[in-house]
Amino acid sequence: MQIVEAVRWAPGGDAVRIVDQRRLPAELVERDLRTADEVVDAIRTLAVRGAPAIGVAGAMGLVASALPHAGEGACDFGVRLARHAAAIRAARPTAVNLPWAIDRMMARAAECASSGAAPRATLEALRAEATAILEEDRAMCRRIGEHGLPLVRDGARVLTHCNAGALATAGMGTALAPVYCAAAAGRRVEVYADETRPLLQGSRLTAWELARAGIPVTVLADSMAAALMREGRVDLCLVGADRIAANGDVANKVGTYALAVLARHHGVPFYVAAPASTFDPATPTGEAIEIEQRAPEEVTRGFGPPTAPESPLVRVHNPAFDVTPAALVTAFVTDRGIVRAPFAHSLSGGMRNENRLRAE
């Protein structure tokens, strides 16, 4: 299977190389990000997207942006690094992986500063930390795929929403990882991909990467999912997540909540695939998750001609995410196992505490 690499170091290691996902599916274009402004712009404009991927890109981008300033004094370098980190950290508010990765990088920088390390030595340590985040993400995807493999039996028909595949991570993805592992194991699997309005991440990205990997995929408008389930053509739903609250409430691409309601009504298992870094013990419930509001033009002019009247009387509501209550989640497929209800107990203390994780 050809699984795309969405985020990696550029040759020479002086930049973050990303697949520009705004150009898909028409053409595969890669970009090298070298400055904090370029990293922020790529994240905000969805050139790189997906909770794990923006965390990895943010960590690596922080290193790339600081490289030209290695000759500065330690104080000036520290101030500049903090400024770059704050800008990258704030690029998008909902996914927890981005602040998690930047905070981890700055904790490493603080260790270097306390030991009196020079900027060049600090950069070496930060590069090692960012590379570790990259490699951990790839390994995390593989483990999610392996843990989720028993859910994807031979002949399974999987419905997914948005894109939680290789394009959303540094590895093979989260929600699509069990699909890739099933295909690699010789199982027949078919994916139904919601178009995912308004920016069509399902039809543009999920369908593109699955077809590239040789896996059959059927694209459908979001509103068709209910009829598909009623006809008995869906065996399970597999989606990703951008932030998971301590009680198990899930923030994911807008439309996920509706899919979960439909799955419950039709008796279809609804699984959320996510790594430990997506679980946020500091957020008690989904009500505390900040939901990013995006530009009206994504709805009214997403891909060319206007699709809504241009009038002061016509307003647009365009949240990037919604929150699915934990009660609608059958189980979480994580890099540490499958976690089932009661989630408040299972997730207490956060997924970072392995001893308190009730995983199968």
XYZ file of N, CA and C in Angstrom, residues 43-234:
576
model
N -1.089 26.003 9.254
C -2.053 25.386 10.172
C -3.411 26.071 10.069
N -3.413 27.395 10.047
C -4.683 28.137 10.013
C -5.439 27.929 8.709
N -4.721 27.830 7.615
C -5.386 27.705 6.315
C -5.626 26.261 5.918
N -5.297 25.319 6.803
C -5.529 23.885 6.598
C -4.636 23.282 5.516
N -3.498 23.931 5.252
C -2.518 23.283 4.379
C -2.010 22.021 5.056
N -1.852 22.096 6.380
C -1.620 20.904 7.200
C -2.738 20.881 8.224
N -3.362 19.728 8.432
C -4.530 19.661 9.304
C -4.621 18.254 9.899
N -5.523 18.105 10.859
C -5.605 16.872 11.620
C -4.882 17.068 12.937
N -5.533 16.720 14.044
C -4.979 17.025 15.367
C -3.548 16.514 15.553
N -3.259 15.226 15.301
C -1.870 14.786 15.483
C -0.888 15.494 14.545
N -1.300 15.696 13.287
C -0.389 16.292 12.307
C -0.010 17.721 12.666
N -0.962 18.510 13.160
C -0.607 19.892 13.479
C 0.248 19.946 14.746
N 0.086 18.972 15.632
C 0.983 18.916 16.782
C 2.407 18.634 16.361
N 2.580 17.651 15.485
C 3.910 17.300 14.978
C 4.502 18.465 14.191
N 3.709 19.031 13.278
C 4.192 20.145 12.461
C 4.555 21.347 13.324
N 3.765 21.595 14.374
C 4.063 22.713 15.264
C 5.390 22.529 15.983
N 5.639 21.319 16.493
C 6.888 21.047 17.201
C 8.084 21.177 16.271
N 7.984 20.561 15.093
C 9.094 20.633 14.141
C 9.260 22.047 13.598
N 8.138 22.736 13.385
C 8.198 24.100 12.879
C 8.847 25.058 13.860
N 8.673 24.799 15.153
C 9.319 25.642 16.155
C 10.838 25.559 16.020
N 11.341 24.358 15.781
C 12.779 24.179 15.586
C 13.241 24.906 14.325
N 12.533 24.656 13.226
C 12.928 25.277 11.948
C 12.939 26.797 12.049
N 11.945 27.361 12.741
C 11.852 28.821 12.835
C 12.969 29.418 13.671
N 13.525 28.624 14.592
C 14.577 29.134 15.482
C 15.974 28.934 14.927
N 16.128 28.103 13.919
C 17.462 27.788 13.394
C 18.264 29.021 12.971
N 17.652 29.986 12.259
C 18.459 31.148 11.838
C 18.947 32.016 12.992
N 18.467 31.778 14.200
C 18.790 32.643 15.337
C 19.716 31.954 16.344
N 20.366 30.887 15.897
C 21.233 30.117 16.798
C 22.417 30.936 17.290
N 22.804 31.992 16.551
C 23.960 32.798 16.942
C 23.634 33.906 17.922
N 22.373 34.057 18.304
C 21.994 35.105 19.241
C 22.433 34.741 20.664
N 22.417 35.729 21.524
C 22.682 35.471 22.927
C 21.573 34.634 23.538
N 21.857 33.975 24.637
C 20.898 33.056 25.234
C 19.590 33.748 25.611
N 19.671 34.975 26.140
C 18.461 35.686 26.560
C 17.595 36.042 25.357
N 18.220 36.650 24.323
C 17.464 37.033 23.131
C 16.870 35.795 22.443
N 17.659 34.730 22.407
C 17.168 33.496 21.784
C 15.957 32.949 22.545
N 16.023 32.976 23.859
C 14.920 32.472 24.662
C 13.647 33.268 24.458
N 13.782 34.590 24.369
C 12.615 35.449 24.144
C 12.009 35.168 22.769
N 12.868 35.039 21.762
C 12.386 34.777 20.400
C 11.688 33.409 20.329
N 12.303 32.410 20.952
C 11.721 31.065 20.936
C 10.339 31.065 21.584
N 10.204 31.767 22.707
C 8.920 31.845 23.403
C 7.875 32.533 22.540
N 8.301 33.569 21.805
C 7.367 34.285 20.940
C 6.895 33.394 19.794
N 7.820 32.672 19.182
C 7.441 31.742 18.118
C 6.508 30.658 18.646
N 6.827 30.144 19.824
C 6.018 29.071 20.407
C 4.599 29.543 20.678
N 4.453 30.761 21.209
C 3.122 31.285 21.512
C 2.291 31.457 20.244
N 2.933 31.938 19.180
C 2.204 32.132 17.924
C 1.747 30.804 17.346
N 2.628 29.822 17.334
C 2.272 28.515 16.778
C 1.206 27.848 17.647
N 1.354 27.936 18.940
C 0.416 27.306 19.875
C -1.004 27.815 19.673
N -1.141 29.094 19.327
C -2.455 29.723 19.198
C -3.043 29.625 17.791
N -2.362 28.922 16.886
C -2.804 28.910 15.483
C -4.220 28.369 15.314
N -4.568 27.307 16.060
C -5.937 26.785 16.063
C -6.279 26.383 17.493
N -7.518 26.663 17.947
C -7.808 26.525 19.371
C -8.387 25.201 19.843
N -8.993 24.388 18.967
C -9.781 23.268 19.456
C -8.956 22.017 19.721
N -8.114 21.624 18.786
C -7.336 20.392 18.942
C -6.322 20.539 20.067
N -6.264 19.558 20.950
C -5.375 19.645 22.101
C -3.942 19.268 21.739
N -3.733 18.550 20.645
C -2.391 18.068 20.302
C -1.411 19.193 20.043
N -1.874 20.301 19.473
C -0.965 21.405 19.161
C -0.406 22.040 20.437
N -1.226 22.493 21.387
C -0.628 23.018 22.621
C 0.148 21.964 23.397
N -0.309 20.707 23.353
C 0.417 19.632 24.026
C 1.847 19.519 23.492
N 1.992 19.549 22.171
C 3.318 19.407 21.571
C 4.191 20.621 21.853
N 3.622 21.823 21.726
C 4.409 23.035 21.963
C 4.813 23.130 23.438
N 3.917 22.795 24.334
C 4.264 22.831 25.758
C 5.379 21.836 26.075
N 5.333 20.680 25.423
C 6.397 19.690 25.620
C 7.732 20.233 25.114
N 7.709 20.915 23.983
C 8.937 21.493 23.440
C 9.487 22.581 24.360
N 8.607 23.428 24.879
C 9.070 24.515 25.732
C 9.540 24.010 27.095
N 8.976 22.901 27.551
C 9.489 22.291 28.783
C 10.920 21.809 28.570
N 11.194 21.261 27.387
C 12.559 20.840 27.074
C 13.476 22.048 26.977
N 12.987 23.126 26.386
C 13.794 24.346 26.287
C 14.108 24.900 27.666
N 13.144 24.819 28.582
C 13.366 25.305 29.947
C 14.432 24.476 30.653
N 14.443 23.181 30.418
C 15.483 22.328 30.992
C 16.860 22.752 30.495
N 16.943 23.052 29.202
C 18.217 23.487 28.627
C 18.667 24.816 29.225
N 17.697 25.739 29.349
C 18.026 27.055 29.899
C 18.519 26.948 31.336
N 17.874 26.083 32.119
C 18.270 25.945 33.529
C 19.657 25.336 33.687
N 20.094 24.603 32.660
C 21.437 24.009 32.716
C 22.490 24.908 32.081
N 22.055 26.086 31.585
C 22.985 27.032 30.988
C 23.396 26.695 29.573
N 22.612 25.896 28.879
C 22.953 25.497 27.514
C 22.928 26.694 26.575
N 23.849 26.717 25.624
C 23.875 27.747 24.592
C 22.759 27.478 23.590
N 22.344 28.500 22.805
C 21.264 28.317 21.839
C 21.475 27.140 20.888
N 22.703 26.936 20.410
C 22.916 25.823 19.475
C 22.664 24.477 20.148
N 23.089 24.341 21.387
C 22.848 23.096 22.125
C 21.358 22.927 22.412
N 20.701 24.049 22.709
C 19.253 23.990 22.938
C 18.537 23.539 21.679
N 18.960 24.044 20.538
C 18.339 23.654 19.272
C 18.545 22.173 18.984
N 19.709 21.656 19.310
C 19.955 20.224 19.117
C 18.998 19.403 19.977
N 18.807 19.851 21.215
C 17.891 19.144 22.115
C 16.453 19.253 21.618
N 16.069 20.428 21.106
C 14.713 20.620 20.600
C 14.472 19.812 19.330
N 15.479 19.716 18.479
C 15.336 18.888 17.279
C 15.111 17.422 17.675
N 15.861 16.963 18.660
C 15.690 15.585 19.129
C 14.293 15.377 19.700
N 13.787 16.389 20.430
C 12.451 16.283 21.015
C 11.376 16.269 19.925
N 11.507 17.145 18.934
C 10.533 17.188 17.840
C 10.562 15.891 17.032
N 11.753 15.364 16.812
C 11.872 14.096 16.087
C 11.240 12.966 16.887
N 11.393 13.029 18.203
C 10.753 12.020 19.053
C 9.230 12.104 18.940
N 8.693 13.316 18.909
C 7.246 13.495 18.754
C 6.788 12.924 17.409
N 7.576 13.179 16.366
C 7.278 12.637 15.039
C 7.260 11.110 15.060
N 8.312 10.508 15.601
C 8.409 9.049 15.619
C 7.355 8.422 16.529
N 7.076 9.077 17.646
C 6.037 8.576 18.545
C 4.677 8.593 17.853
N 4.421 9.625 17.041
C 3.145 9.706 16.331
C 3.018 8.561 15.332
N 4.099 8.279 14.617
C 4.063 7.163 13.667
C 3.811 5.836 14.378
N 4.497 5.628 15.502
C 4.300 4.388 16.259
C 2.906 4.334 16.862
N 2.400 5.490 17.300
C 1.054 5.564 17.852
C 0.021 5.124 16.830
N 0.163 5.596 15.604
C -0.777 5.220 14.548
C -0.769 3.708 14.330
N 0.404 3.136 14.296
C 0.521 1.691 14.098
C -0.174 0.927 15.226
N 0.008 1.392 16.475
C -0.614 0.700 17.603
C -2.134 0.839 17.577
N -2.632 2.009 17.197
C -4.084 2.176 17.063
C -4.620 1.199 16.024
N -3.901 1.085 14.911
C -4.318 0.147 13.871
C -4.358 -1.283 14.364
N -3.342 -1.669 15.128
C -3.277 -3.041 15.633
C -4.362 -3.310 16.668
N -4.599 -2.329 17.558
C -5.647 -2.522 18.563
C -7.039 -2.531 17.925
N -7.218 -1.736 16.865
C -8.522 -1.664 16.216
C -8.775 -2.751 15.196
N -7.744 -3.516 14.853
C -7.870 -4.548 13.822
C -8.997 -5.542 14.096
N -9.191 -6.026 15.335
C -10.286 -6.975 15.569
C -11.669 -6.416 15.269
N -11.803 -5.093 15.233
C -13.104 -4.482 14.951
C -13.449 -4.522 13.474
N -12.426 -4.663 12.620
C -12.628 -4.603 11.167
C -12.492 -6.022 10.616
N -13.578 -6.750 10.638
C -13.565 -8.141 10.178
C -13.502 -8.192 8.652
N -13.271 -9.368 8.123
C -13.249 -9.544 6.673
C -14.614 -9.179 6.095
N -14.623 -8.327 5.091
C -15.861 -7.878 4.470
C -16.508 -6.695 5.148
N -15.823 -6.076 6.115
C -16.416 -4.978 6.884
C -16.684 -3.762 6.007
N -17.777 -3.080 6.340
C -18.146 -1.820 5.680
C -18.084 -0.728 6.737
N -17.122 0.172 6.552
C -16.796 1.175 7.562
C -17.227 2.552 7.078
N -17.974 3.262 7.920
C -18.353 4.639 7.610
C -17.479 5.577 8.437
N -16.863 6.559 7.772
C -16.019 7.528 8.473
C -16.420 8.934 8.083
N -15.960 9.905 8.861
C -16.317 11.307 8.659
C -15.046 12.137 8.671
N -14.961 13.125 7.793
C -13.785 13.981 7.656
C -12.587 13.127 7.238
N -11.394 13.493 7.677
C -10.204 12.708 7.357
C -9.399 12.486 8.623
N -9.301 11.224 9.024
C -8.470 10.841 10.164
C -7.532 9.736 9.713
N -6.947 9.943 8.537
C -6.025 8.978 7.971
C -4.604 9.491 8.013
N -3.796 9.036 7.068
C -2.390 9.421 7.037
C -2.218 10.923 6.873
N -3.119 11.568 6.158
C -3.007 13.006 5.946
C -3.217 13.800 7.229
N -3.803 13.186 8.242
C -4.089 13.883 9.490
C -3.054 13.593 10.575
N -2.030 12.815 10.244
C -1.027 12.404 11.226
C 0.345 12.378 10.566
N 1.335 11.918 11.320
C 2.653 11.677 10.727
C 2.801 10.226 10.295
N 1.803 9.398 10.607
C 1.860 7.976 10.272
C 0.718 7.554 9.378
N 0.069 6.415 9.711
C -1.004 5.881 8.865
C -2.383 6.369 9.285
N -2.429 7.232 10.290
C -3.715 7.775 10.678
C -4.221 7.190 11.976
N -5.400 7.671 12.392
C -6.050 7.167 13.596
C -7.262 6.325 13.199
N -8.333 6.950 12.756
C -9.536 6.193 12.392
C -9.295 5.260 11.213
N -8.411 5.628 10.302
C -8.150 4.769 9.148
C -7.061 3.744 9.418
N -6.355 3.863 10.539
C -5.280 2.905 10.826
C -5.787 1.465 10.902
N -6.928 1.176 11.586
C -7.426 -0.199 11.575
C -7.823 -0.675 10.181
N -8.264 0.243 9.338
C -8.617 -0.103 7.955
C -7.366 -0.506 7.183
N -6.302 0.280 7.320
C -5.048 -0.044 6.642
C -4.482 -1.373 7.148
N -4.557 -1.589 8.458
C -4.054 -2.858 9.007
C -4.889 -4.033 8.518
N -6.199 -3.846 8.410
C -7.068 -4.917 7.915
C -6.734 -5.248 6.471
N -6.536 -4.224 5.655
C -6.188 -4.454 4.250
C -4.837 -5.155 4.144
N -3.878 -4.740 4.981
C -2.556 -5.372 4.960
C -2.627 -6.832 5.386
N -3.629 -7.162 6.228
C -3.804 -8.541 6.684
C -4.581 -9.388 5.680
N -4.940 -8.795 4.545
C -5.640 -9.538 3.505
C -7.148 -9.547 3.647
N -7.687 -8.740 4.565
C -9.132 -8.696 4.733
C -9.762 -7.765 3.697
N -10.931 -8.145 3.239
C -11.696 -7.273 2.350
C -12.381 -6.212 3.210
N -12.185 -4.965 2.849
C -12.794 -3.875 3.606
C -13.206 -2.779 2.637
N -14.362 -2.201 2.884
C -14.852 -1.088 2.070
C -15.159 0.074 2.985
N -14.799 1.267 2.535
C -15.018 2.470 3.340
C -16.051 3.357 2.666
N -16.998 3.849 3.462
C -17.890 4.918 3.053
C -17.363 6.205 3.674
N -17.106 7.200 2.858
C -16.537 8.462 3.338
C -17.556 9.583 3.174
N -18.025 10.102 4.310
C -18.860 11.303 4.246
C -18.095 12.404 3.515
N -18.787 13.121 2.671
C -18.165 14.237 1.951
C -17.509 15.226 2.926
N -18.217 15.510 4.025
C -17.765 16.385 5.111
C -17.789 17.851 4.704
N -18.968 18.403 4.756
C -19.159 19.821 4.469
C -18.565 20.676 5.584
N -18.127 21.925 5.281
C -18.190 22.547 3.969
C -16.914 22.391 3.126
N -15.806 21.904 3.697
C -14.545 21.877 2.963
C -14.204 20.508 2.369
N -15.121 19.551 2.503
C -15.042 18.281 1.772
C -13.771 17.481 2.072
N -13.382 17.452 3.342
C -12.186 16.680 3.682
C -12.377 15.194 3.432
N -13.624 14.734 3.486
C -13.878 13.325 3.218
C -13.698 12.975 1.756
N -14.324 13.755 0.880
C -14.233 13.452 -0.553
C -12.883 13.854 -1.130
N -12.302 14.958 -0.672
C -11.034 15.421 -1.231
C -9.837 14.632 -0.700
N -9.867 14.314 0.612
C -8.682 13.768 1.266
C -8.799 12.282 1.575
N -9.866 11.897 2.283
C -10.008 10.487 2.646
C -10.112 9.614 1.406
N -10.957 10.004 0.459
C -11.103 9.201 -0.761
C -9.795 9.161 -1.542
N -9.064 10.277 -1.559
C -7.790 10.337 -2.298
C -6.777 9.373 -1.701
N -6.603 9.427 -0.366
C -5.544 8.582 0.212
C -5.932 7.104 0.215
N -7.229 6.794 0.379
C -7.636 5.390 0.335
C -7.472 4.814 -1.068
N -7.866 5.568 -2.084
C -7.697 5.093 -3.460
C -6.220 4.906 -3.776
N -5.383 5.798 -3.292
C -3.942 5.705 -3.509
C -3.377 4.440 -2.868
N -4.010 4.015 -1.748
C -3.568 2.811 -1.053
C -4.234 1.549 -1.581
N -5.126 1.704 -2.568
C -5.768 0.540 -3.171
C -6.955 0.008 -2.399
N -7.591 0.856 -1.569
C -8.738 0.431 -0.763
C -10.014 1.039 -1.348
N -11.030 0.215 -1.632
C -12.280 0.738 -2.206
C -12.948 1.733 -1.261
N -13.427 2.830 -1.827
C -14.079 3.866 -1.035
C -15.248 4.438 -1.818
N -16.344 4.669 -1.128
C -17.536 5.274 -1.715
C -17.790 6.600 -1.031
N -17.859 7.681 -1.796
C -18.103 9.016 -1.257
C -19.611 9.271 -1.246
N -20.101 9.826 -0.152
C -21.512 10.176 -0.072
C -21.668 11.517 0.613
N -22.718 12.242 0.250
C -23.028 13.485 0.947
C -23.369 13.159 2.395
N -23.043 14.081 3.310
C -23.262 13.825 4.729
C -24.703 13.412 5.018
N -25.655 14.019 4.303
C -27.067 13.765 4.549
C -27.514 12.378 4.115
N -26.663 11.620 3.436
C -27.030 10.280 2.967
C -26.702 9.178 3.977
N -25.984 9.515 5.038
C -25.532 8.497 5.984
C -26.695 7.780 6.656
N -27.759 8.512 6.968
C -28.898 7.898 7.658
C -29.520 6.798 6.814
N -29.755 7.076 5.549
C -30.366 6.077 4.672
C -29.449 4.870 4.496
N -28.152 5.121 4.444
C -27.187 4.030 4.291
C -27.262 3.087 5.497
N -27.366 3.663 6.683
C -27.487 2.831 7.881
C -28.825 2.100 7.914
N -29.898 2.780 7.541
C -31.217 2.148 7.559
C -31.260 0.948 6.625
N -30.502 1.019 5.524
C -30.454 -0.085 4.565
C -29.546 -1.220 5.031
N -28.924 -1.074 6.206
C -28.070 -2.121 6.742
C -26.743 -2.263 6.028
N -26.215 -1.164 5.469
C -25.003 -1.230 4.665
C -23.769 -0.728 5.406
N -23.906 -0.472 6.715
C -22.777 -0.005 7.520
C -22.600 -0.946 8.707
